[in-house]
Amino acid sequence: MLSPAHRLTDAESFRAAVRRGNRSGSRTLVVHLVPGTTPGPARVGFVVSRAVGNAVIRNRVKRRLRHLAREHVSSLPGSAVLVVRALPAAALASYEELGGDLERCLDRALS
């Protein structure tokens, strides 16, 4: 679970990250990253729409993504804002596949 300091909760930050962030995508997800320049914790938010599946599937995908993002939050620069948007293919993806896609997308967004 992400600590409260690392959670992205306000709608304006989500909008700003999606509009201005570096975008990188894969078959299962899309990552929007706004590198932070000020000191402070990096924040992570998730978007899992109804297109992914019913409530049980959406919550499973969110739990997996939260756990995977927790491993990467310490490597994000400064007060970076990261938004991870799950695509419908994420419903059928394994934990390992989601982890690999998240890692590849983060590497591309950071470079």
Backbone as XML, in Angstrom:
<?xml version="1.0"?>
<chain id="A" units="angstrom">
  <residue number="1" name="MET">
    <atom name="N" x="0.842" y="-1.179" z="0.000"/>
    <atom name="CA" x="0.000" y="0.000" z="0.000"/>
    <atom name="C" x="0.891" y="1.249" z="0.000"/>
  </residue>
  <residue number="2" name="LEU">
    <atom name="N" x="0.469" y="2.245" z="-0.720"/>
    <atom name="CA" x="1.198" y="3.515" z="-0.745"/>
    <atom name="C" x="0.889" y="4.314" z="0.515"/>
  </residue>
  <residue number="3" name="SER">
    <atom name="N" x="1.895" y="4.964" z="1.055"/>
    <atom name="CA" x="1.654" y="5.810" z="2.217"/>
    <atom name="C" x="0.842" y="7.035" z="1.789"/>
  </residue>
  <residue number="4" name="PRO">
    <atom name="N" x="0.104" y="7.642" z="2.710"/>
    <atom name="CA" x="-0.715" y="8.809" z="2.353"/>
    <atom name="C" x="0.069" y="9.943" z="1.716"/>
  </residue>
  <residue number="5" name="ALA">
    <atom name="N" x="1.330" y="10.100" z="2.073"/>
    <atom name="CA" x="2.146" y="11.180" z="1.500"/>
    <atom name="C" x="2.408" y="10.952" z="0.015"/>
  </residue>
  <residue number="6" name="HIS">
    <atom name="N" x="2.335" y="9.706" z="-0.443"/>
    <atom name="CA" x="2.636" y="9.370" z="-1.834"/>
    <atom name="C" x="1.382" y="9.208" z="-2.692"/>
  </residue>
  <residue number="7" name="ARG">
    <atom name="N" x="0.210" y="9.468" z="-2.146"/>
    <atom name="CA" x="-1.026" y="9.297" z="-2.912"/>
    <atom name="C" x="-1.430" y="10.591" z="-3.597"/>
  </residue>
  <residue number="8" name="LEU">
    <atom name="N" x="-1.818" y="10.460" z="-4.840"/>
    <atom name="CA" x="-2.312" y="11.596" z="-5.615"/>
    <atom name="C" x="-3.833" y="11.554" z="-5.522"/>
  </residue>
  <residue number="9" name="THR">
    <atom name="N" x="-4.432" y="12.590" z="-4.949"/>
    <atom name="CA" x="-5.872" y="12.537" z="-4.700"/>
    <atom name="C" x="-6.673" y="13.662" z="-5.356"/>
  </residue>
  <residue number="10" name="ASP">
    <atom name="N" x="-6.058" y="14.781" z="-5.658"/>
    <atom name="CA" x="-6.846" y="15.899" z="-6.187"/>
    <atom name="C" x="-6.948" y="15.842" z="-7.712"/>
  </residue>
  <residue number="11" name="ALA">
    <atom name="N" x="-8.112" y="16.166" z="-8.220"/>
    <atom name="CA" x="-8.408" y="16.068" z="-9.649"/>
    <atom name="C" x="-7.525" y="16.985" z="-10.491"/>
  </residue>
  <residue number="12" name="GLU">
    <atom name="N" x="-7.179" y="18.144" z="-9.981"/>
    <atom name="CA" x="-6.360" y="19.089" z="-10.756"/>
    <atom name="C" x="-4.967" y="18.527" z="-11.020"/>
  </residue>
  <residue number="13" name="SER">
    <atom name="N" x="-4.397" y="17.840" z="-10.065"/>
    <atom name="CA" x="-3.076" y="17.224" z="-10.269"/>
    <atom name="C" x="-3.147" y="16.109" z="-11.304"/>
  </residue>
  <residue number="14" name="PHE">
    <atom name="N" x="-4.244" y="15.340" z="-11.291"/>
    <atom name="CA" x="-4.436" y="14.307" z="-12.307"/>
    <atom name="C" x="-4.492" y="14.946" z="-13.691"/>
  </residue>
  <residue number="15" name="ARG">
    <atom name="N" x="-5.305" y="15.988" z="-13.824"/>
    <atom name="CA" x="-5.458" y="16.672" z="-15.112"/>
    <atom name="C" x="-4.130" y="17.236" z="-15.601"/>
  </residue>
  <residue number="16" name="ALA">
    <atom name="N" x="-3.404" y="17.881" z="-14.719"/>
    <atom name="CA" x="-2.125" y="18.488" z="-15.098"/>
    <atom name="C" x="-1.126" y="17.426" z="-15.540"/>
  </residue>
  <residue number="17" name="ALA">
    <atom name="N" x="-1.086" y="16.310" z="-14.850"/>
    <atom name="CA" x="-0.145" y="15.252" z="-15.212"/>
    <atom name="C" x="-0.491" y="14.660" z="-16.575"/>
  </residue>
  <residue number="18" name="VAL">
    <atom name="N" x="-1.762" y="14.463" z="-16.840"/>
    <atom name="CA" x="-2.175" y="13.876" z="-18.121"/>
    <atom name="C" x="-1.929" y="14.863" z="-19.260"/>
  </residue>
  <residue number="19" name="ARG">
    <atom name="N" x="-2.122" y="16.147" z="-19.012"/>
    <atom name="CA" x="-1.942" y="17.144" z="-20.080"/>
    <atom name="C" x="-0.482" y="17.470" z="-20.347"/>
  </residue>
  <residue number="20" name="ARG">
    <atom name="N" x="0.321" y="17.634" z="-19.281"/>
    <atom name="CA" x="1.683" y="18.125" z="-19.451"/>
    <atom name="C" x="2.764" y="17.080" z="-19.254"/>
  </residue>
  <residue number="21" name="GLY">
    <atom name="N" x="2.407" y="15.914" z="-18.770"/>
    <atom name="CA" x="3.409" y="14.916" z="-18.417"/>
    <atom name="C" x="4.012" y="14.193" z="-19.608"/>
  </residue>
  <residue number="22" name="ASN">
    <atom name="N" x="5.174" y="13.594" z="-19.387"/>
    <atom name="CA" x="5.788" y="12.727" z="-20.382"/>
    <atom name="C" x="4.965" y="11.441" z="-20.430"/>
  </residue>
  <residue number="23" name="ARG">
    <atom name="N" x="4.554" y="11.053" z="-21.626"/>
    <atom name="CA" x="3.660" y="9.907" z="-21.757"/>
    <atom name="C" x="4.403" y="8.740" z="-22.371"/>
  </residue>
  <residue number="24" name="SER">
    <atom name="N" x="4.113" y="7.576" z="-21.831"/>
    <atom name="CA" x="4.664" y="6.348" z="-22.373"/>
    <atom name="C" x="3.623" y="5.254" z="-22.195"/>
  </residue>
  <residue number="25" name="GLY">
    <atom name="N" x="3.451" y="4.435" z="-23.234"/>
    <atom name="CA" x="2.405" y="3.431" z="-23.171"/>
    <atom name="C" x="2.886" y="2.045" z="-23.517"/>
  </residue>
  <residue number="26" name="SER">
    <atom name="N" x="2.087" y="1.088" z="-23.131"/>
    <atom name="CA" x="2.306" y="-0.314" z="-23.470"/>
    <atom name="C" x="0.942" y="-0.937" z="-23.766"/>
  </residue>
  <residue number="27" name="ARG">
    <atom name="N" x="0.919" y="-2.240" z="-23.895"/>
    <atom name="CA" x="-0.334" y="-2.923" z="-24.208"/>
    <atom name="C" x="-1.325" y="-2.854" z="-23.053"/>
  </residue>
  <residue number="28" name="THR">
    <atom name="N" x="-0.828" y="-2.795" z="-21.813"/>
    <atom name="CA" x="-1.712" y="-2.864" z="-20.656"/>
    <atom name="C" x="-1.904" y="-1.543" z="-19.918"/>
  </residue>
  <residue number="29" name="LEU">
    <atom name="N" x="-1.002" y="-0.581" z="-20.107"/>
    <atom name="CA" x="-1.153" y="0.668" z="-19.366"/>
    <atom name="C" x="-0.460" y="1.826" z="-20.058"/>
  </residue>
  <residue number="30" name="VAL">
    <atom name="N" x="-0.819" y="3.024" z="-19.600"/>
    <atom name="CA" x="-0.202" y="4.266" z="-20.066"/>
    <atom name="C" x="0.255" y="5.023" z="-18.823"/>
  </residue>
  <residue number="31" name="VAL">
    <atom name="N" x="1.466" y="5.544" z="-18.884"/>
    <atom name="CA" x="2.059" y="6.269" z="-17.761"/>
    <atom name="C" x="2.227" y="7.725" z="-18.163"/>
  </residue>
  <residue number="32" name="HIS">
    <atom name="N" x="1.796" y="8.639" z="-17.291"/>
    <atom name="CA" x="2.007" y="10.078" z="-17.464"/>
    <atom name="C" x="2.868" y="10.531" z="-16.296"/>
  </residue>
  <residue number="33" name="LEU">
    <atom name="N" x="4.027" y="11.125" z="-16.576"/>
    <atom name="CA" x="4.962" y="11.519" z="-15.526"/>
    <atom name="C" x="5.343" y="12.976" z="-15.675"/>
  </residue>
  <residue number="34" name="VAL">
    <atom name="N" x="5.155" y="13.742" z="-14.607"/>
    <atom name="CA" x="5.607" y="15.135" z="-14.537"/>
    <atom name="C" x="6.747" y="15.157" z="-13.537"/>
  </residue>
  <residue number="35" name="PRO">
    <atom name="N" x="7.990" y="15.338" z="-14.013"/>
    <atom name="CA" x="9.128" y="15.348" z="-13.089"/>
    <atom name="C" x="9.034" y="16.530" z="-12.136"/>
  </residue>
  <residue number="36" name="GLY">
    <atom name="N" x="9.279" y="16.271" z="-10.878"/>
    <atom name="CA" x="9.223" y="17.332" z="-9.880"/>
    <atom name="C" x="10.564" y="18.009" z="-9.730"/>
  </residue>
  <residue number="37" name="THR">
    <atom name="N" x="10.532" y="19.274" z="-9.423"/>
    <atom name="CA" x="11.770" y="20.022" z="-9.229"/>
    <atom name="C" x="11.896" y="20.528" z="-7.803"/>
  </residue>
  <residue number="38" name="THR">
    <atom name="N" x="10.827" y="20.474" z="-7.051"/>
    <atom name="CA" x="10.856" y="20.945" z="-5.672"/>
    <atom name="C" x="11.023" y="19.761" z="-4.733"/>
  </residue>
  <residue number="39" name="PRO">
    <atom name="N" x="11.543" y="20.001" z="-3.543"/>
    <atom name="CA" x="11.642" y="18.896" z="-2.586"/>
    <atom name="C" x="10.255" y="18.472" z="-2.120"/>
  </residue>
  <residue number="40" name="GLY">
    <atom name="N" x="10.140" y="17.232" z="-1.810"/>
    <atom name="CA" x="8.863" y="16.693" z="-1.356"/>
    <atom name="C" x="8.681" y="15.298" z="-1.915"/>
  </residue>
  <residue number="41" name="PRO">
    <atom name="N" x="7.701" y="14.590" z="-1.425"/>
    <atom name="CA" x="7.512" y="13.215" z="-1.872"/>
    <atom name="C" x="6.890" y="13.138" z="-3.264"/>
  </residue>
  <residue number="42" name="ALA">
    <atom name="N" x="7.261" y="12.112" z="-3.986"/>
    <atom name="CA" x="6.619" y="11.840" z="-5.275"/>
    <atom name="C" x="5.217" y="11.315" z="-4.987"/>
  </residue>
  <residue number="43" name="ARG">
    <atom name="N" x="4.274" y="11.651" z="-5.860"/>
    <atom name="CA" x="2.891" y="11.208" z="-5.662"/>
    <atom name="C" x="2.445" y="10.386" z="-6.857"/>
  </residue>
  <residue number="44" name="VAL">
    <atom name="N" x="1.634" y="9.365" z="-6.596"/>
    <atom name="CA" x="1.189" y="8.431" z="-7.620"/>
    <atom name="C" x="-0.331" y="8.319" z="-7.562"/>
  </residue>
  <residue number="45" name="GLY">
    <atom name="N" x="-0.955" y="8.344" z="-8.748"/>
    <atom name="CA" x="-2.398" y="8.154" z="-8.851"/>
    <atom name="C" x="-2.717" y="7.142" z="-9.933"/>
  </residue>
  <residue number="46" name="PHE">
    <atom name="N" x="-3.903" y="6.555" z="-9.851"/>
    <atom name="CA" x="-4.296" y="5.500" z="-10.779"/>
    <atom name="C" x="-5.650" y="5.802" z="-11.386"/>
  </residue>
  <residue number="47" name="VAL">
    <atom name="N" x="-5.787" y="5.449" z="-12.672"/>
    <atom name="CA" x="-7.058" y="5.581" z="-13.382"/>
    <atom name="C" x="-7.378" y="4.212" z="-13.960"/>
  </residue>
  <residue number="48" name="VAL">
    <atom name="N" x="-8.455" y="3.613" z="-13.474"/>
    <atom name="CA" x="-8.899" y="2.308" z="-13.967"/>
    <atom name="C" x="-10.383" y="2.455" z="-14.286"/>
  </residue>
  <residue number="49" name="SER">
    <atom name="N" x="-10.697" y="2.596" z="-15.576"/>
    <atom name="CA" x="-12.065" y="2.880" z="-15.982"/>
    <atom name="C" x="-12.906" y="1.617" z="-16.086"/>
  </residue>
  <residue number="50" name="ARG">
    <atom name="N" x="-14.179" y="1.780" z="-16.323"/>
    <atom name="CA" x="-15.097" y="0.654" z="-16.478"/>
    <atom name="C" x="-14.781" y="-0.195" z="-17.697"/>
  </residue>
  <residue number="51" name="ALA">
    <atom name="N" x="-14.039" y="0.362" z="-18.634"/>
    <atom name="CA" x="-13.657" y="-0.408" z="-19.823"/>
    <atom name="C" x="-12.749" y="-1.581" z="-19.458"/>
  </residue>
  <residue number="52" name="VAL">
    <atom name="N" x="-12.083" y="-1.496" z="-18.306"/>
    <atom name="CA" x="-11.195" y="-2.573" z="-17.873"/>
    <atom name="C" x="-12.009" y="-3.796" z="-17.452"/>
  </residue>
  <residue number="53" name="GLY">
    <atom name="N" x="-13.148" y="-3.589" z="-16.832"/>
    <atom name="CA" x="-13.972" y="-4.718" z="-16.397"/>
    <atom name="C" x="-14.909" y="-4.311" z="-15.283"/>
  </residue>
  <residue number="54" name="ASN">
    <atom name="N" x="-15.511" y="-5.317" z="-14.660"/>
    <atom name="CA" x="-16.432" y="-5.022" z="-13.561"/>
    <atom name="C" x="-15.651" y="-4.590" z="-12.324"/>
  </residue>
  <residue number="55" name="ALA">
    <atom name="N" x="-16.352" y="-4.306" z="-11.232"/>
    <atom name="CA" x="-15.717" y="-3.749" z="-10.040"/>
    <atom name="C" x="-14.660" y="-4.680" z="-9.457"/>
  </residue>
  <residue number="56" name="VAL">
    <atom name="N" x="-14.903" y="-5.964" z="-9.481"/>
    <atom name="CA" x="-13.943" y="-6.918" z="-8.931"/>
    <atom name="C" x="-12.639" y="-6.879" z="-9.721"/>
  </residue>
  <residue number="57" name="ILE">
    <atom name="N" x="-12.738" y="-6.867" z="-11.018"/>
    <atom name="CA" x="-11.543" y="-6.840" z="-11.873"/>
    <atom name="C" x="-10.822" y="-5.507" z="-11.744"/>
  </residue>
  <residue number="58" name="ARG">
    <atom name="N" x="-11.574" y="-4.396" z="-11.745"/>
    <atom name="CA" x="-10.941" y="-3.079" z="-11.605"/>
    <atom name="C" x="-10.176" y="-2.970" z="-10.295"/>
  </residue>
  <residue number="59" name="ASN">
    <atom name="N" x="-10.768" y="-3.450" z="-9.216"/>
    <atom name="CA" x="-10.094" y="-3.376" z="-7.917"/>
    <atom name="C" x="-8.861" y="-4.265" z="-7.873"/>
  </residue>
  <residue number="60" name="ARG">
    <atom name="N" x="-8.910" y="-5.434" z="-8.514"/>
    <atom name="CA" x="-7.737" y="-6.304" z="-8.563"/>
    <atom name="C" x="-6.601" y="-5.619" z="-9.324"/>
  </residue>
  <residue number="61" name="VAL">
    <atom name="N" x="-6.938" y="-4.987" z="-10.445"/>
    <atom name="CA" x="-5.918" y="-4.272" z="-11.228"/>
    <atom name="C" x="-5.340" y="-3.120" z="-10.406"/>
  </residue>
  <residue number="62" name="LYS">
    <atom name="N" x="-6.175" y="-2.376" z="-9.708"/>
    <atom name="CA" x="-5.685" y="-1.265" z="-8.883"/>
    <atom name="C" x="-4.777" y="-1.757" z="-7.762"/>
  </residue>
  <residue number="63" name="ARG">
    <atom name="N" x="-5.143" y="-2.846" z="-7.102"/>
    <atom name="CA" x="-4.305" y="-3.391" z="-6.031"/>
    <atom name="C" x="-2.932" y="-3.786" z="-6.569"/>
  </residue>
  <residue number="64" name="ARG">
    <atom name="N" x="-2.928" y="-4.460" z="-7.723"/>
    <atom name="CA" x="-1.658" y="-4.868" z="-8.319"/>
    <atom name="C" x="-0.806" y="-3.657" z="-8.681"/>
  </residue>
  <residue number="65" name="LEU">
    <atom name="N" x="-1.421" y="-2.650" z="-9.301"/>
    <atom name="CA" x="-0.671" y="-1.459" z="-9.702"/>
    <atom name="C" x="-0.150" y="-0.687" z="-8.497"/>
  </residue>
  <residue number="66" name="ARG">
    <atom name="N" x="-0.940" y="-0.597" z="-7.435"/>
    <atom name="CA" x="-0.478" y="0.095" z="-6.220"/>
    <atom name="C" x="0.749" y="-0.596" z="-5.639"/>
  </residue>
  <residue number="67" name="HIS">
    <atom name="N" x="0.697" y="-1.917" z="-5.590"/>
    <atom name="CA" x="1.819" y="-2.669" z="-5.045"/>
    <atom name="C" x="3.064" y="-2.500" z="-5.914"/>
  </residue>
  <residue number="68" name="LEU">
    <atom name="N" x="2.892" y="-2.544" z="-7.226"/>
    <atom name="CA" x="4.027" y="-2.371" z="-8.134"/>
    <atom name="C" x="4.591" y="-0.957" z="-8.076"/>
  </residue>
  <residue number="69" name="ALA">
    <atom name="N" x="3.716" y="0.043" z="-7.979"/>
    <atom name="CA" x="4.162" y="1.438" z="-7.941"/>
    <atom name="C" x="4.924" y="1.735" z="-6.658"/>
  </residue>
  <residue number="70" name="ARG">
    <atom name="N" x="4.570" y="1.053" z="-5.586"/>
    <atom name="CA" x="5.260" y="1.272" z="-4.309"/>
    <atom name="C" x="6.747" y="0.962" z="-4.435"/>
  </residue>
  <residue number="71" name="GLU">
    <atom name="N" x="7.084" y="-0.026" z="-5.268"/>
    <atom name="CA" x="8.482" y="-0.391" z="-5.464"/>
    <atom name="C" x="9.257" y="0.684" z="-6.239"/>
  </residue>
  <residue number="72" name="HIS">
    <atom name="N" x="8.563" y="1.477" z="-7.056"/>
    <atom name="CA" x="9.226" y="2.458" z="-7.922"/>
    <atom name="C" x="9.152" y="3.888" z="-7.407"/>
  </residue>
  <residue number="73" name="VAL">
    <atom name="N" x="8.351" y="4.151" z="-6.389"/>
    <atom name="CA" x="8.131" y="5.537" z="-5.961"/>
    <atom name="C" x="9.423" y="6.178" z="-5.430"/>
  </residue>
  <residue number="74" name="SER">
    <atom name="N" x="10.308" y="5.390" z="-4.859"/>
    <atom name="CA" x="11.551" y="5.961" z="-4.328"/>
    <atom name="C" x="12.519" y="6.370" z="-5.438"/>
  </residue>
  <residue number="75" name="SER">
    <atom name="N" x="12.347" y="5.809" z="-6.635"/>
    <atom name="CA" x="13.247" y="6.156" z="-7.742"/>
    <atom name="C" x="12.753" y="7.345" z="-8.563"/>
  </residue>
  <residue number="76" name="LEU">
    <atom name="N" x="11.582" y="7.881" z="-8.243"/>
    <atom name="CA" x="11.049" y="9.035" z="-8.978"/>
    <atom name="C" x="11.744" y="10.305" z="-8.509"/>
  </residue>
  <residue number="77" name="PRO">
    <atom name="N" x="11.989" y="11.239" z="-9.430"/>
    <atom name="CA" x="12.719" y="12.456" z="-9.065"/>
    <atom name="C" x="11.874" y="13.450" z="-8.269"/>
  </residue>
  <residue number="78" name="GLY">
    <atom name="N" x="12.422" y="13.959" z="-7.187"/>
    <atom name="CA" x="11.812" y="15.040" z="-6.413"/>
    <atom name="C" x="10.347" y="14.843" z="-6.105"/>
  </residue>
  <residue number="79" name="SER">
    <atom name="N" x="9.569" y="15.832" z="-6.385"/>
    <atom name="CA" x="8.130" y="15.789" z="-6.119"/>
    <atom name="C" x="7.378" y="15.436" z="-7.398"/>
  </residue>
  <residue number="80" name="ALA">
    <atom name="N" x="7.825" y="14.405" z="-8.073"/>
    <atom name="CA" x="7.222" y="13.984" z="-9.338"/>
    <atom name="C" x="5.773" y="13.548" z="-9.127"/>
  </residue>
  <residue number="81" name="VAL">
    <atom name="N" x="4.994" y="13.715" z="-10.181"/>
    <atom name="CA" x="3.602" y="13.257" z="-10.177"/>
    <atom name="C" x="3.486" y="12.193" z="-11.258"/>
  </residue>
  <residue number="82" name="LEU">
    <atom name="N" x="3.026" y="11.019" z="-10.853"/>
    <atom name="CA" x="2.888" y="9.890" z="-11.761"/>
    <atom name="C" x="1.435" y="9.452" z="-11.796"/>
  </residue>
  <residue number="83" name="VAL">
    <atom name="N" x="0.875" y="9.380" z="-13.004"/>
    <atom name="CA" x="-0.479" y="8.859" z="-13.189"/>
    <atom name="C" x="-0.367" y="7.610" z="-14.048"/>
  </residue>
  <residue number="84" name="VAL">
    <atom name="N" x="-0.903" y="6.507" z="-13.553"/>
    <atom name="CA" x="-0.897" y="5.236" z="-14.266"/>
    <atom name="C" x="-2.326" y="4.937" z="-14.683"/>
  </residue>
  <residue number="85" name="ARG">
    <atom name="N" x="-2.546" y="4.853" z="-16.001"/>
    <atom name="CA" x="-3.887" y="4.571" z="-16.531"/>
    <atom name="C" x="-3.896" y="3.158" z="-17.084"/>
  </residue>
  <residue number="86" name="ALA">
    <atom name="N" x="-4.773" y="2.326" z="-16.535"/>
    <atom name="CA" x="-4.885" y="0.939" z="-16.982"/>
    <atom name="C" x="-5.735" y="0.865" z="-18.242"/>
  </residue>
  <residue number="87" name="LEU">
    <atom name="N" x="-5.300" y="0.067" z="-19.189"/>
    <atom name="CA" x="-6.049" y="-0.182" z="-20.419"/>
    <atom name="C" x="-6.818" y="-1.496" z="-20.269"/>
  </residue>
  <residue number="88" name="PRO">
    <atom name="N" x="-7.810" y="-1.746" z="-21.107"/>
    <atom name="CA" x="-8.611" y="-2.973" z="-20.966"/>
    <atom name="C" x="-7.794" y="-4.266" z="-20.944"/>
  </residue>
  <residue number="89" name="ALA">
    <atom name="N" x="-6.651" y="-4.296" z="-21.602"/>
    <atom name="CA" x="-5.814" y="-5.506" z="-21.601"/>
    <atom name="C" x="-5.243" y="-5.809" z="-20.216"/>
  </residue>
  <residue number="90" name="ALA">
    <atom name="N" x="-5.243" y="-4.836" z="-19.314"/>
    <atom name="CA" x="-4.719" y="-5.050" z="-17.963"/>
    <atom name="C" x="-5.560" y="-6.046" z="-17.183"/>
  </residue>
  <residue number="91" name="ALA">
    <atom name="N" x="-6.827" y="-6.201" z="-17.555"/>
    <atom name="CA" x="-7.706" y="-7.128" z="-16.847"/>
    <atom name="C" x="-7.220" y="-8.571" z="-16.982"/>
  </residue>
  <residue number="92" name="LEU">
    <atom name="N" x="-6.631" y="-8.910" z="-18.101"/>
    <atom name="CA" x="-6.184" y="-10.285" z="-18.348"/>
    <atom name="C" x="-4.693" y="-10.479" z="-18.124"/>
  </residue>
  <residue number="93" name="ALA">
    <atom name="N" x="-3.988" y="-9.408" z="-17.807"/>
    <atom name="CA" x="-2.531" y="-9.475" z="-17.653"/>
    <atom name="C" x="-2.162" y="-10.055" z="-16.289"/>
  </residue>
  <residue number="94" name="SER">
    <atom name="N" x="-1.056" y="-10.768" z="-16.270"/>
    <atom name="CA" x="-0.555" y="-11.307" z="-15.000"/>
    <atom name="C" x="0.162" y="-10.196" z="-14.230"/>
  </residue>
  <residue number="95" name="TYR">
    <atom name="N" x="0.439" y="-10.479" z="-12.970"/>
    <atom name="CA" x="1.156" y="-9.534" z="-12.120"/>
    <atom name="C" x="2.529" y="-9.217" z="-12.716"/>
  </residue>
  <residue number="96" name="GLU">
    <atom name="N" x="3.212" y="-10.250" z="-13.196"/>
    <atom name="CA" x="4.539" y="-10.067" z="-13.776"/>
    <atom name="C" x="4.492" y="-9.218" z="-15.037"/>
  </residue>
  <residue number="97" name="GLU">
    <atom name="N" x="3.463" y="-9.429" z="-15.858"/>
    <atom name="CA" x="3.334" y="-8.640" z="-17.092"/>
    <atom name="C" x="3.074" y="-7.178" z="-16.769"/>
  </residue>
  <residue number="98" name="LEU">
    <atom name="N" x="2.197" y="-6.910" z="-15.793"/>
    <atom name="CA" x="1.940" y="-5.525" z="-15.387"/>
    <atom name="C" x="3.219" y="-4.886" z="-14.842"/>
  </residue>
  <residue number="99" name="GLY">
    <atom name="N" x="3.974" y="-5.647" z="-14.054"/>
    <atom name="CA" x="5.220" y="-5.126" z="-13.496"/>
    <atom name="C" x="6.232" y="-4.784" z="-14.571"/>
  </residue>
  <residue number="100" name="GLY">
    <atom name="N" x="6.370" y="-5.660" z="-15.561"/>
    <atom name="CA" x="7.297" y="-5.393" z="-16.661"/>
    <atom name="C" x="6.882" y="-4.187" z="-17.478"/>
  </residue>
  <residue number="101" name="ASP">
    <atom name="N" x="5.570" y="-4.083" z="-17.759"/>
    <atom name="CA" x="5.075" y="-2.934" z="-18.524"/>
    <atom name="C" x="5.277" y="-1.635" z="-17.758"/>
  </residue>
  <residue number="102" name="LEU">
    <atom name="N" x="5.006" y="-1.650" z="-16.456"/>
    <atom name="CA" x="5.183" y="-0.435" z="-15.655"/>
    <atom name="C" x="6.648" y="-0.015" z="-15.638"/>
  </residue>
  <residue number="103" name="GLU">
    <atom name="N" x="7.533" y="-0.971" z="-15.479"/>
    <atom name="CA" x="8.963" y="-0.647" z="-15.447"/>
    <atom name="C" x="9.443" y="-0.073" z="-16.776"/>
  </residue>
  <residue number="104" name="ARG">
    <atom name="N" x="9.044" y="-0.691" z="-17.887"/>
    <atom name="CA" x="9.435" y="-0.184" z="-19.212"/>
    <atom name="C" x="8.888" y="1.209" z="-19.456"/>
  </residue>
  <residue number="105" name="CYS">
    <atom name="N" x="7.621" y="1.419" z="-19.132"/>
    <atom name="CA" x="7.006" y="2.734" z="-19.348"/>
    <atom name="C" x="7.672" y="3.818" z="-18.491"/>
  </residue>
  <residue number="106" name="LEU">
    <atom name="N" x="7.990" y="3.491" z="-17.245"/>
    <atom name="CA" x="8.665" y="4.465" z="-16.373"/>
    <atom name="C" x="10.048" y="4.806" z="-16.897"/>
  </residue>
  <residue number="107" name="ASP">
    <atom name="N" x="10.776" y="3.801" z="-17.372"/>
    <atom name="CA" x="12.102" y="4.059" z="-17.933"/>
    <atom name="C" x="12.012" y="4.998" z="-19.124"/>
  </residue>
  <residue number="108" name="ARG">
    <atom name="N" x="11.032" y="4.771" z="-20.004"/>
    <atom name="CA" x="10.888" y="5.635" z="-21.184"/>
    <atom name="C" x="10.430" y="7.033" z="-20.797"/>
  </residue>
  <residue number="109" name="ALA">
    <atom name="N" x="9.531" y="7.144" z="-19.810"/>
    <atom name="CA" x="9.036" y="8.464" z="-19.406"/>
    <atom name="C" x="10.113" y="9.280" z="-18.692"/>
  </residue>
  <residue number="110" name="LEU">
    <atom name="N" x="11.003" y="8.607" z="-17.994"/>
    <atom name="CA" x="12.075" y="9.319" z="-17.282"/>
    <atom name="C" x="13.189" y="9.788" z="-18.214"/>
  </residue>
  <residue number="111" name="SER">
    <atom name="N" x="13.335" y="9.153" z="-19.366"/>
    <atom name="CA" x="14.425" y="9.546" z="-20.257"/>
    <atom name="C" x="14.013" y="10.601" z="-21.257"/>
  </residue>
</chain>
